[in-house]
mmCIF file with all atom_site columns, C-alpha atoms in Angstrom:
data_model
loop_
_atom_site.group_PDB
_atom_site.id
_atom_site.type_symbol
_atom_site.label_atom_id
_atom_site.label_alt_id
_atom_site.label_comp_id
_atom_site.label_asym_id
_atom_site.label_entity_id
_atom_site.label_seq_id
_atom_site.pdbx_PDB_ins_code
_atom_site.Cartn_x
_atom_site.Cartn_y
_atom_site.Cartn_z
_atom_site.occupancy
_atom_site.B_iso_or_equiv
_atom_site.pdbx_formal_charge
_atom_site.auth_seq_id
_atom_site.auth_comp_id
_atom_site.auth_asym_id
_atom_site.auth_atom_id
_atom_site.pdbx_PDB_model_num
ATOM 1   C CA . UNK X 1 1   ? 43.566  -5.491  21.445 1.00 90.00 ? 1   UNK X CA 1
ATOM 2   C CA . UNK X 1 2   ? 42.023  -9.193  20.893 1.00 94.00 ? 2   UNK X CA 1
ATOM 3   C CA . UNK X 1 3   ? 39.485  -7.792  23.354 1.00 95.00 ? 3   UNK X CA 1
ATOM 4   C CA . UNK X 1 4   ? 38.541  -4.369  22.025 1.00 96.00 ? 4   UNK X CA 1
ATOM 5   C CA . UNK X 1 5   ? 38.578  -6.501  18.665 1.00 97.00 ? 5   UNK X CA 1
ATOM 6   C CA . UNK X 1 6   ? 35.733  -8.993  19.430 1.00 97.00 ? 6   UNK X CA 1
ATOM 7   C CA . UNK X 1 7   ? 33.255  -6.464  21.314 1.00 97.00 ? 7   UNK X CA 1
ATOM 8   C CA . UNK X 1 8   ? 33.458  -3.951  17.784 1.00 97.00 ? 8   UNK X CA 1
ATOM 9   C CA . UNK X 1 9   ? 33.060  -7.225  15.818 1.00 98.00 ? 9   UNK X CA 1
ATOM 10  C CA . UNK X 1 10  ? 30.244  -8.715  17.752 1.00 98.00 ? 10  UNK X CA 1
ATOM 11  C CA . UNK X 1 11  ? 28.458  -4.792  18.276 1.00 98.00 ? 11  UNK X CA 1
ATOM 12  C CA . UNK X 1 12  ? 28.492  -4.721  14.542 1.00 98.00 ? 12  UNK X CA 1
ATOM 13  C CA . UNK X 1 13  ? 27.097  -8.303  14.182 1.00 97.00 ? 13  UNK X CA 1
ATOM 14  C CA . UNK X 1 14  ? 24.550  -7.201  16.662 1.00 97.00 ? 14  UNK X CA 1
ATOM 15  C CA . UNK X 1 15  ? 23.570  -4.050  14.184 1.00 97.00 ? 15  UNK X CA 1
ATOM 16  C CA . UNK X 1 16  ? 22.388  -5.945  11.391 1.00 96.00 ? 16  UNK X CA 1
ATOM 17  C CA . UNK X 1 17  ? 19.084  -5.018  10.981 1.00 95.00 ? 17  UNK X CA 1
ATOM 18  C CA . UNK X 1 18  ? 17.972  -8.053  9.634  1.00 95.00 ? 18  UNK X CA 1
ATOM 19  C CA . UNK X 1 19  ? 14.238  -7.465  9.465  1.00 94.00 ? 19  UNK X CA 1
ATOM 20  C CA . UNK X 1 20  ? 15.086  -3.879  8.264  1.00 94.00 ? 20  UNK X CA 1
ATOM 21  C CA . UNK X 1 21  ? 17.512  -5.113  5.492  1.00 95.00 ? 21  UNK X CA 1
ATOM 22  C CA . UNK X 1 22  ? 15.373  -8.481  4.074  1.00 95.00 ? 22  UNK X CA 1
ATOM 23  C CA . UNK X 1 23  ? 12.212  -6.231  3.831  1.00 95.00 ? 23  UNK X CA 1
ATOM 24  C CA . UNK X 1 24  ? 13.895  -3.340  1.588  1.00 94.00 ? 24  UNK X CA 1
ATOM 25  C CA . UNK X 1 25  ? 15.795  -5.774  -0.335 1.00 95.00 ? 25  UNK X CA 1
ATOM 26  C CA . UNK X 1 26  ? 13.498  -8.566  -1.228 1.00 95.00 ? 26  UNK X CA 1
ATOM 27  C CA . UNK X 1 27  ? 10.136  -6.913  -0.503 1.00 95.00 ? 27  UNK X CA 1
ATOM 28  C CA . UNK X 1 28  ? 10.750  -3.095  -1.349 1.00 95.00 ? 28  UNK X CA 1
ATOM 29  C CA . UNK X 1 29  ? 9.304   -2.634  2.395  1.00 95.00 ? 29  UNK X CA 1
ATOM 30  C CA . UNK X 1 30  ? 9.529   -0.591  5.141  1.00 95.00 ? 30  UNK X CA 1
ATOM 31  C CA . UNK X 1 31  ? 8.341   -2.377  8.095  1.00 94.00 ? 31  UNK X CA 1
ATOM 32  C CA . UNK X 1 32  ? 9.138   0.114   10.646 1.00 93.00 ? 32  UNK X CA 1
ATOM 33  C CA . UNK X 1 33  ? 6.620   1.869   8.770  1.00 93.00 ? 33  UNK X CA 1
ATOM 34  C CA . UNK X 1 34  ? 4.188   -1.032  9.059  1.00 92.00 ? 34  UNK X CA 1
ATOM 35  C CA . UNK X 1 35  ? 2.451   -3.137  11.902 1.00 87.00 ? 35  UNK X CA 1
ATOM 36  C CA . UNK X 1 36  ? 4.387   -2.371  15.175 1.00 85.00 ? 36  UNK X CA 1
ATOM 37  C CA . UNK X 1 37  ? 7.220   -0.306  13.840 1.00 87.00 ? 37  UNK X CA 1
ATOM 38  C CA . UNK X 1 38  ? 9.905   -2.875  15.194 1.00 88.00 ? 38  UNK X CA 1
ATOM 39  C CA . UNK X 1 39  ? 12.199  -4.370  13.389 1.00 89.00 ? 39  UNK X CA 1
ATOM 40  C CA . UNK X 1 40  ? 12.578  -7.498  14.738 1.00 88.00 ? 40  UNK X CA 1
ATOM 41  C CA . UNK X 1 41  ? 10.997  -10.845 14.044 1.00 89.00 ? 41  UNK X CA 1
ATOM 42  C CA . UNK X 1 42  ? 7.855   -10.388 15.418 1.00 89.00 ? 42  UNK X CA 1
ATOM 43  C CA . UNK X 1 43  ? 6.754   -7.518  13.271 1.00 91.00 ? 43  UNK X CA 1
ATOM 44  C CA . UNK X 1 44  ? 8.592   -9.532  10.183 1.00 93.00 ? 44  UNK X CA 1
ATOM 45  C CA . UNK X 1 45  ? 6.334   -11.820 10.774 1.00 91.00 ? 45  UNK X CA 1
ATOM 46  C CA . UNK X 1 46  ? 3.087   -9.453  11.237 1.00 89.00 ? 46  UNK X CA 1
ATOM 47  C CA . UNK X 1 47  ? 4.183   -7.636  8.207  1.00 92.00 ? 47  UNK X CA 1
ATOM 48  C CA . UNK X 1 48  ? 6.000   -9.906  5.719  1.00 94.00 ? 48  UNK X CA 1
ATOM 49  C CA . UNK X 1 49  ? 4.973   -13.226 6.748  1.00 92.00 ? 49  UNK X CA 1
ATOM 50  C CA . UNK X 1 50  ? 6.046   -16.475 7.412  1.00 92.00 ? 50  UNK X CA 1
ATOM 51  C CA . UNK X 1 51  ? 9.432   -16.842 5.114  1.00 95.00 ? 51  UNK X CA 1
ATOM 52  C CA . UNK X 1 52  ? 10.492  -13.859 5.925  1.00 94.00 ? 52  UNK X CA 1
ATOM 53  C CA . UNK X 1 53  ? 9.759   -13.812 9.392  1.00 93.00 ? 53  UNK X CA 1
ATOM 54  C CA . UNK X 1 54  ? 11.613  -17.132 9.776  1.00 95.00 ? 54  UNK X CA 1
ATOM 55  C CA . UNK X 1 55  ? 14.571  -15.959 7.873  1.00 96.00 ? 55  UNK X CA 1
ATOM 56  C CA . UNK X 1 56  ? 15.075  -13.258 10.234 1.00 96.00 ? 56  UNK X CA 1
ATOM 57  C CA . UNK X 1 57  ? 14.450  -15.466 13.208 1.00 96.00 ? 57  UNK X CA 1
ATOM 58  C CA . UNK X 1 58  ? 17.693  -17.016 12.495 1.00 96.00 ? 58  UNK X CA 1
ATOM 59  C CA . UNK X 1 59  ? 19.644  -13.777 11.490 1.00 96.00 ? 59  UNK X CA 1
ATOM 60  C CA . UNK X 1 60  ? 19.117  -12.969 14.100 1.00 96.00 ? 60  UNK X CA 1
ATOM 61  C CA . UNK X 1 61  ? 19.788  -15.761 16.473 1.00 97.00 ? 61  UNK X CA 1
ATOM 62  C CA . UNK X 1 62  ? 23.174  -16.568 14.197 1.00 97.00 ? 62  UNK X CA 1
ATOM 63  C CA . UNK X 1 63  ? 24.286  -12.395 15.294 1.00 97.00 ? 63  UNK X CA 1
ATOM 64  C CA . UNK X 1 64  ? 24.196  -13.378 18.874 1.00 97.00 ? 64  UNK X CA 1
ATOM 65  C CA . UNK X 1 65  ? 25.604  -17.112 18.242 1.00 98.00 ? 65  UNK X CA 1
ATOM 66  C CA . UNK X 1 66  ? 28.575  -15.819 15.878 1.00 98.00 ? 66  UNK X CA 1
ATOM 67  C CA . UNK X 1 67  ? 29.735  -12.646 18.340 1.00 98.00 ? 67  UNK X CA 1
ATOM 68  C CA . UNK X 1 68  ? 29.625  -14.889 21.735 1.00 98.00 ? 68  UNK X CA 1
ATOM 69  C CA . UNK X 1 69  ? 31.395  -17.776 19.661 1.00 97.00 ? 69  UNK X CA 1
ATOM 70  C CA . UNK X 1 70  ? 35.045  -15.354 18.933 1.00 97.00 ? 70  UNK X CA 1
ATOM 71  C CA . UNK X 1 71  ? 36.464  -16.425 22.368 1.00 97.00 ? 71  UNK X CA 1
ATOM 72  C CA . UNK X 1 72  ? 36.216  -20.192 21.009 1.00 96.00 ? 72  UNK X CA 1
ATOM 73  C CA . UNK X 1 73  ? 37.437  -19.239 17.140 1.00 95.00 ? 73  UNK X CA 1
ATOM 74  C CA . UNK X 1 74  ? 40.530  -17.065 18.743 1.00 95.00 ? 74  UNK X CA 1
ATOM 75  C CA . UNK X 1 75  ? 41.195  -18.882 21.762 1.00 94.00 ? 75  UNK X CA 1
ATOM 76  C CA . UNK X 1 76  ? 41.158  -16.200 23.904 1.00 95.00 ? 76  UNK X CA 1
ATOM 77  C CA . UNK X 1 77  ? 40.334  -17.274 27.488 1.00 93.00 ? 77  UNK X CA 1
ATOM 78  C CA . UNK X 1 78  ? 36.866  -14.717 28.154 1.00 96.00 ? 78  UNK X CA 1
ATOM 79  C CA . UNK X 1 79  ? 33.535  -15.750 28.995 1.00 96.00 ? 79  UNK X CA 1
ATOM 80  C CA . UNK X 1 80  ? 31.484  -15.792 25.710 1.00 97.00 ? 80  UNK X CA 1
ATOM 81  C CA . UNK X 1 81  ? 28.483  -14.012 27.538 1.00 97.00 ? 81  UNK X CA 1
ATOM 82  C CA . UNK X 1 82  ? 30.832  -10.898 27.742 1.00 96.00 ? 82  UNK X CA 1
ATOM 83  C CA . UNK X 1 83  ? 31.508  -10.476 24.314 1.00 97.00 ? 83  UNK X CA 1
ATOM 84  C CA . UNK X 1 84  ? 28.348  -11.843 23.091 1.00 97.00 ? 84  UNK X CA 1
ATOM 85  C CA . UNK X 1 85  ? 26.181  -9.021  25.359 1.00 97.00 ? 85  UNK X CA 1
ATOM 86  C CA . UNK X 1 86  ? 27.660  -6.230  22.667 1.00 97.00 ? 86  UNK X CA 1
ATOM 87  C CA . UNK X 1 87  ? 25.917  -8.068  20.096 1.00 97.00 ? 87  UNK X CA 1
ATOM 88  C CA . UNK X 1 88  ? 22.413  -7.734  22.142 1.00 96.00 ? 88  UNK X CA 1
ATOM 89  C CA . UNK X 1 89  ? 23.086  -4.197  22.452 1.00 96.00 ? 89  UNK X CA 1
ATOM 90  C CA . UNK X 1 90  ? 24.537  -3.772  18.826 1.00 96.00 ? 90  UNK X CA 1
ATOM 91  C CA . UNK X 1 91  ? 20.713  -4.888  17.987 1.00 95.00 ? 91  UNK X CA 1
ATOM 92  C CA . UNK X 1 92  ? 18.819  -2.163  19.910 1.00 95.00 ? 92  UNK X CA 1
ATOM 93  C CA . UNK X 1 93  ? 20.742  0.757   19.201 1.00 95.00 ? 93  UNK X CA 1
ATOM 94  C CA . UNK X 1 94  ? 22.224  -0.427  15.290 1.00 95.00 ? 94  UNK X CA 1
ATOM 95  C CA . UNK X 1 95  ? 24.837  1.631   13.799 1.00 95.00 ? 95  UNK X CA 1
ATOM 96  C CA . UNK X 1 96  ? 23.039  0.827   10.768 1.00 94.00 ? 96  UNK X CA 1
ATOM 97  C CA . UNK X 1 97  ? 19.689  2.294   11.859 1.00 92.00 ? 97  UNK X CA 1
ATOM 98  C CA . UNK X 1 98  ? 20.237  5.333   13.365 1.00 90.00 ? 98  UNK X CA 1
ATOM 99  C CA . UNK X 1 99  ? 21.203  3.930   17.002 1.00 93.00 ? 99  UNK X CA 1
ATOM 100 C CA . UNK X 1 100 ? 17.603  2.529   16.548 1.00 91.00 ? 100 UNK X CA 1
ATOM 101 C CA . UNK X 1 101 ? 16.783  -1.239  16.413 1.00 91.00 ? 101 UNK X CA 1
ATOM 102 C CA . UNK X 1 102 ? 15.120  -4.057  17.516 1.00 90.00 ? 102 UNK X CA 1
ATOM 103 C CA . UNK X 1 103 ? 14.222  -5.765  21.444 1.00 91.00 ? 103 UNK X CA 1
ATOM 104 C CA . UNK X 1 104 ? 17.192  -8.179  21.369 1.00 90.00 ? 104 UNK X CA 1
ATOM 105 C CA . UNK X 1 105 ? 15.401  -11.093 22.777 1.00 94.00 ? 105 UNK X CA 1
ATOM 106 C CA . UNK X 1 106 ? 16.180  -13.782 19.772 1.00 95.00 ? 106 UNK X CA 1
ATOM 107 C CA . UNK X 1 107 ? 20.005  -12.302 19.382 1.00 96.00 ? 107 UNK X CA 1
ATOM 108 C CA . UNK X 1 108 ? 20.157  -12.611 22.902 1.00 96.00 ? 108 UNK X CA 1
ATOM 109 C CA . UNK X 1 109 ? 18.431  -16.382 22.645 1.00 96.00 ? 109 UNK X CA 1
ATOM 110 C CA . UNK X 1 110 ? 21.397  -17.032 20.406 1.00 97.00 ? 110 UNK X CA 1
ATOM 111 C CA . UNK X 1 111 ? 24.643  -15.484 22.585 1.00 97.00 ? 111 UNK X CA 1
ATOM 112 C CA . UNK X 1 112 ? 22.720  -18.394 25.123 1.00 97.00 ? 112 UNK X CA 1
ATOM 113 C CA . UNK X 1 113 ? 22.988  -21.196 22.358 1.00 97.00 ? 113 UNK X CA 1
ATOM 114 C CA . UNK X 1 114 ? 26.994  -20.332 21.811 1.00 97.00 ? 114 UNK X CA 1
ATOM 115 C CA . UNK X 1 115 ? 27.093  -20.109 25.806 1.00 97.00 ? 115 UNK X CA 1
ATOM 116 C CA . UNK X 1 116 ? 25.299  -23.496 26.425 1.00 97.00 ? 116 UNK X CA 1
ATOM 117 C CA . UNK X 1 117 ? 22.903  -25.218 24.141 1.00 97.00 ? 117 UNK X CA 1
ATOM 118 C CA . UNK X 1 118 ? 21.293  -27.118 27.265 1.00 96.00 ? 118 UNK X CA 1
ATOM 119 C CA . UNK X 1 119 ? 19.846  -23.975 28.422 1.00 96.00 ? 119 UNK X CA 1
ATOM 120 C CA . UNK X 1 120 ? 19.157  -22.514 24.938 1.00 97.00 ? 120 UNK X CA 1
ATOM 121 C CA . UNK X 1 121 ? 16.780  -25.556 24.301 1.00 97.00 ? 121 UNK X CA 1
ATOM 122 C CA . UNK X 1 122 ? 14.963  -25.025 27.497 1.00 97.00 ? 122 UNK X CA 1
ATOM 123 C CA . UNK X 1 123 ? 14.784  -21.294 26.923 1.00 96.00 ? 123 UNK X CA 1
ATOM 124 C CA . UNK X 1 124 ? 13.087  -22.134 23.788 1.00 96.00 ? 124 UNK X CA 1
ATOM 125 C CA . UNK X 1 125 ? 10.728  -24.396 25.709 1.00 97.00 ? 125 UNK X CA 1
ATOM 126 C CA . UNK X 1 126 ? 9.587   -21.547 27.976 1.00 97.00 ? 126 UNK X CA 1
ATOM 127 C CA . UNK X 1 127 ? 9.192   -19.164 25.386 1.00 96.00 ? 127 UNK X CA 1
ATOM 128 C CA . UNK X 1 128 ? 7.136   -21.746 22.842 1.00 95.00 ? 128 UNK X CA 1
ATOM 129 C CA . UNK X 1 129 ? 4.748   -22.714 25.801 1.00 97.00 ? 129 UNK X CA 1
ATOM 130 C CA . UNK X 1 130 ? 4.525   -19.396 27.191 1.00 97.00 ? 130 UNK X CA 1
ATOM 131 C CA . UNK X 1 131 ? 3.725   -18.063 23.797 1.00 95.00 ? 131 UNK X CA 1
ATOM 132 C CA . UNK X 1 132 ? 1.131   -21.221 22.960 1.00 95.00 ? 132 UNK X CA 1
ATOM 133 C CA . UNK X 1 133 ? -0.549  -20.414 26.827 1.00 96.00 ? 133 UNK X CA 1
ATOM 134 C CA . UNK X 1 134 ? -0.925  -16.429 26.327 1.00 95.00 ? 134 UNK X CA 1
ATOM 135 C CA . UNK X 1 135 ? -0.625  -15.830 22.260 1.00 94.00 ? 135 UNK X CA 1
ATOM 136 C CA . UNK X 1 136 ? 1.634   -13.051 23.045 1.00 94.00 ? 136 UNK X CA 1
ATOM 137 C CA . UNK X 1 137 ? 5.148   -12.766 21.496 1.00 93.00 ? 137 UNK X CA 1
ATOM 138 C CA . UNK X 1 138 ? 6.100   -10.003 24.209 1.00 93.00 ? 138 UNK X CA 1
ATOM 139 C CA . UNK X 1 139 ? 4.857   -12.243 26.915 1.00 95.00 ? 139 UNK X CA 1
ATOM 140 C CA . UNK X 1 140 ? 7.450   -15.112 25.856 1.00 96.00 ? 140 UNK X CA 1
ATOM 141 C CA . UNK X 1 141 ? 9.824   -12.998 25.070 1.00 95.00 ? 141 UNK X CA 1
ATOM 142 C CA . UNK X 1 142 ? 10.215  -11.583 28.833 1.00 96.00 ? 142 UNK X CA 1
ATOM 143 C CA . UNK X 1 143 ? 9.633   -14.621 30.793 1.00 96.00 ? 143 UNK X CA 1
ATOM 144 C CA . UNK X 1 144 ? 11.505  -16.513 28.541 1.00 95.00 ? 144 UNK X CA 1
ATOM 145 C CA . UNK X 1 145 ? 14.501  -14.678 29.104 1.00 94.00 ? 145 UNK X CA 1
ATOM 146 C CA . UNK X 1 146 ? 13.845  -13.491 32.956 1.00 95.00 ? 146 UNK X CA 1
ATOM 147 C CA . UNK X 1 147 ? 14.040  -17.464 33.465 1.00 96.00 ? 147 UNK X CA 1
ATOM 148 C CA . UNK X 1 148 ? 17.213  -17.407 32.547 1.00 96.00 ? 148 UNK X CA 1
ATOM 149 C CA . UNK X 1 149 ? 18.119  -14.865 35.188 1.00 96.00 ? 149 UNK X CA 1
ATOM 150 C CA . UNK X 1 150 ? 16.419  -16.892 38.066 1.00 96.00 ? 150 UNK X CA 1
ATOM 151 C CA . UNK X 1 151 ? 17.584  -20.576 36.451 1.00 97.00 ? 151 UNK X CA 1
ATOM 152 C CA . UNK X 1 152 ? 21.419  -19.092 36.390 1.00 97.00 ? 152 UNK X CA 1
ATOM 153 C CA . UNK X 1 153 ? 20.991  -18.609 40.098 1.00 96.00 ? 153 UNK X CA 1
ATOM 154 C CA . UNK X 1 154 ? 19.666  -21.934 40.835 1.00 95.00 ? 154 UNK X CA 1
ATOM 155 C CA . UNK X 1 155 ? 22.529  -23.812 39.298 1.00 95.00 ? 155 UNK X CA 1
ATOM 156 C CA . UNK X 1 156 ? 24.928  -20.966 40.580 1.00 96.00 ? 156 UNK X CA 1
ATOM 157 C CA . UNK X 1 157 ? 26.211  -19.479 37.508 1.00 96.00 ? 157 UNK X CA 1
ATOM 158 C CA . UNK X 1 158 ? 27.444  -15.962 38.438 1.00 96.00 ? 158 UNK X CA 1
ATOM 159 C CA . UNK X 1 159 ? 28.508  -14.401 34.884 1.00 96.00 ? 159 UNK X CA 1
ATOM 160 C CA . UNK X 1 160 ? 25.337  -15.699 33.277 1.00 97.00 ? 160 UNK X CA 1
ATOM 161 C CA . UNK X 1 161 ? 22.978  -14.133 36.457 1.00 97.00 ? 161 UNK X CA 1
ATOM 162 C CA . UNK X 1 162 ? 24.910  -11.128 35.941 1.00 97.00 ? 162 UNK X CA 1
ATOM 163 C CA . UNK X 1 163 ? 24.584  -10.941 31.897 1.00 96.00 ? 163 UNK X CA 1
ATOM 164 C CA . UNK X 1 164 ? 20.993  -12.743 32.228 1.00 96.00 ? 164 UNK X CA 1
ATOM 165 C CA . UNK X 1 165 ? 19.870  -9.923  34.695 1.00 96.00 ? 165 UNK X CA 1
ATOM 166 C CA . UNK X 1 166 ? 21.148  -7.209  32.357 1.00 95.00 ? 166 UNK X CA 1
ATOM 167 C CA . UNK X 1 167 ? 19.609  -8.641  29.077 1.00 95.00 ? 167 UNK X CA 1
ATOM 168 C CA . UNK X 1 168 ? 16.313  -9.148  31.195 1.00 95.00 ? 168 UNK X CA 1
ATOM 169 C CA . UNK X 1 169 ? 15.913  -5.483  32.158 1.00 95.00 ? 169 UNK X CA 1
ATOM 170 C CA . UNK X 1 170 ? 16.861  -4.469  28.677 1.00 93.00 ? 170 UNK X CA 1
ATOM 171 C CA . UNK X 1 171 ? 14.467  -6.730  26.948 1.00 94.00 ? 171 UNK X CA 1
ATOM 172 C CA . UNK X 1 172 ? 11.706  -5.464  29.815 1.00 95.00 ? 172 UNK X CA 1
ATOM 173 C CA . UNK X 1 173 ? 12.657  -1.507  29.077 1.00 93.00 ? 173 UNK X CA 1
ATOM 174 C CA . UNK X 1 174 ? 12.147  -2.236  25.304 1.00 91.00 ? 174 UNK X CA 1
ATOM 175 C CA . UNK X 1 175 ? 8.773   -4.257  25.782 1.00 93.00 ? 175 UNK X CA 1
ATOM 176 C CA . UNK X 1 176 ? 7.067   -1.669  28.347 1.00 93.00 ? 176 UNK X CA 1
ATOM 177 C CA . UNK X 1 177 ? 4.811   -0.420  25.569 1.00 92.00 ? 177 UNK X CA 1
ATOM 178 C CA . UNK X 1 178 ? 3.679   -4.010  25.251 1.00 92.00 ? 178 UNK X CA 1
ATOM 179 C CA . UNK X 1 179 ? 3.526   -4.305  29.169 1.00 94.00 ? 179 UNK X CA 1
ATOM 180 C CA . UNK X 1 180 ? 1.205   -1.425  29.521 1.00 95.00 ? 180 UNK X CA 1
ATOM 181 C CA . UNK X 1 181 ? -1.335  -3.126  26.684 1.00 93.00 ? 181 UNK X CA 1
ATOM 182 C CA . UNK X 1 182 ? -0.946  -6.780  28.248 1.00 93.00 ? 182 UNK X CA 1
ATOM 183 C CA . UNK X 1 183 ? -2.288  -4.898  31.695 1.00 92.00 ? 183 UNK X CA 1
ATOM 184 C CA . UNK X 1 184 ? -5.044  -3.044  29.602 1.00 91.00 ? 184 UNK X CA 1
ATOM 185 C CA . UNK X 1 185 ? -5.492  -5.574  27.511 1.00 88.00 ? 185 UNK X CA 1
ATOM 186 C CA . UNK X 1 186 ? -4.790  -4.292  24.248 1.00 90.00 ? 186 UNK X CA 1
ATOM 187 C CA . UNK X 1 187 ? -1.754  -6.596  23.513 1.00 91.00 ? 187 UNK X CA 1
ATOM 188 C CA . UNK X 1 188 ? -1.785  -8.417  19.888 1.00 88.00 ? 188 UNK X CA 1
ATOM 189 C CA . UNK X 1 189 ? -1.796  -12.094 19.806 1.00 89.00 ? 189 UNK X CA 1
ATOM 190 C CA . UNK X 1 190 ? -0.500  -14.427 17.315 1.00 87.00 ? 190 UNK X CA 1
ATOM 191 C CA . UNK X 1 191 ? -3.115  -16.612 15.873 1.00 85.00 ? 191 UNK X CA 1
ATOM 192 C CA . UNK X 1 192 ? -2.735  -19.756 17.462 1.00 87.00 ? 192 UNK X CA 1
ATOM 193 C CA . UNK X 1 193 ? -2.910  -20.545 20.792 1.00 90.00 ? 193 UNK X CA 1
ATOM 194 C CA . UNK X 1 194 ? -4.811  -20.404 24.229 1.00 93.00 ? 194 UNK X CA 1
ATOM 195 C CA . UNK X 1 195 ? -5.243  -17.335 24.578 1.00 89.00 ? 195 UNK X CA 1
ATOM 196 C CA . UNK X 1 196 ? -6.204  -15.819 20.958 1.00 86.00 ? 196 UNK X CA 1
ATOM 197 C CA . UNK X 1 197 ? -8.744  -18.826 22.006 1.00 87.00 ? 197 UNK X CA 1
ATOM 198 C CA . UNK X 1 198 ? -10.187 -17.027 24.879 1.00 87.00 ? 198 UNK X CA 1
ATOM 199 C CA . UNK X 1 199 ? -10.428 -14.028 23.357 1.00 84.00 ? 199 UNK X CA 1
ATOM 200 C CA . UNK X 1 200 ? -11.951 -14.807 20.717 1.00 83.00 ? 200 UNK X CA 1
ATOM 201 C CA . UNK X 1 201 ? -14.325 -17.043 22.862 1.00 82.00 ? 201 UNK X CA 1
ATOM 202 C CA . UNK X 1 202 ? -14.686 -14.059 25.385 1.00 79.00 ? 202 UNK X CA 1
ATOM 203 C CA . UNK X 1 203 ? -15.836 -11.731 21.668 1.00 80.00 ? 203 UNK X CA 1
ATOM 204 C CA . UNK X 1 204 ? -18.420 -14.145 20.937 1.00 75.00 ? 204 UNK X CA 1
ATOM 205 C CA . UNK X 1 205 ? -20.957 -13.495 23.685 1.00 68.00 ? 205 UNK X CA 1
#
């Protein structure tokens, strides 16, 4: 029952819409009405700015941290990664938003920082130079996490290739929108970085 126990409690963690909830509450907004529709912390950020955004950056990264940390606070002996995954997909289909929700990519970021801080810090490398080189949050967000797939095989950690490989393709199904406007390019870009640089450079003349 332990079991059954920690995947309801981390699928509910996962639900929280946190961007959902701290717009409505503190900013009597919608923002799945505004910018991009999502949720998450990228369109927090687009919409609400920088507090808020931030805020929600680490609701979001504490959902995934809290749900793959029961296995340490009940010393049950289960590989965090397999409760903590429930919390990813607690986030994209929310009990608390109509089986709607976010891309999962920073609760996911977080079930990696209960799993092994090491590999959380360089996952956060990747995605902060990815995102400085191509001013694209969805860009980051995929190859940040798809490393984790291919870095999991190289140090030969089955669970995690497994888990990594599933949260990839889940975080790639949710961002093909943004794939199909990266090829056409239509994507949005933050506004810092190399490549808002370029475009704008590439406007200019």
């Amino acid at each position: 029952m332990i079991y059954v126990f920690m995947i309801i409690v981390a699928y509910l963690l996962g639900s929280i819409p946190s961007g959902l909830w701290i717009g409505k509450i503190f900013y009597h907004r919608d923002i799945r009405k505004e910018g991009s529709g999502n949720i998450g912390t990228t369109n927090t950020y687009r919409v609400l700015g920088v507090k808020a955004g931030t805020v929600v950056l680490v609701m979001d990264i504490l959902k995934g941290t809290l749900a793959a940390s029961q296995p340490y606070f009940f010393h049950v002996a289960v590989n965090p990664l397999l409760i903590g995954l429930f919390a990813s997909i607690g986030h994209t289909v929310s009990i608390f938003d109509h089986f709607h929700g976010g891309k999962a990519v920073a609760t996911s970021a977080g079930i990696l920082l209960a799993y092994n801080p090491g590999l959380f810090a360089v996952a956060a490398t990747i995605f902060v130079s990815t995102l400085y080189l191509t001013s694209m949050a969805s860009c980051a967000s995929i190859i940040g996490i798809s490393s984790m797939f291919f870095i999991s095989l190289f140090i030969h950690d089955t669970i995690l290739a497994w888990i990594a490989g599933l949260l990839s393709l889940l975080v790639i199904y949710r961002h093909r929108s943004n794939i199909n406007r990266i090829i056409h390019g239509k994507e949005s870009m933050v506004s810092f970085g190399l490549g808002q640089y370029l475009r704008k450079r590439h406007q200019s003349h």
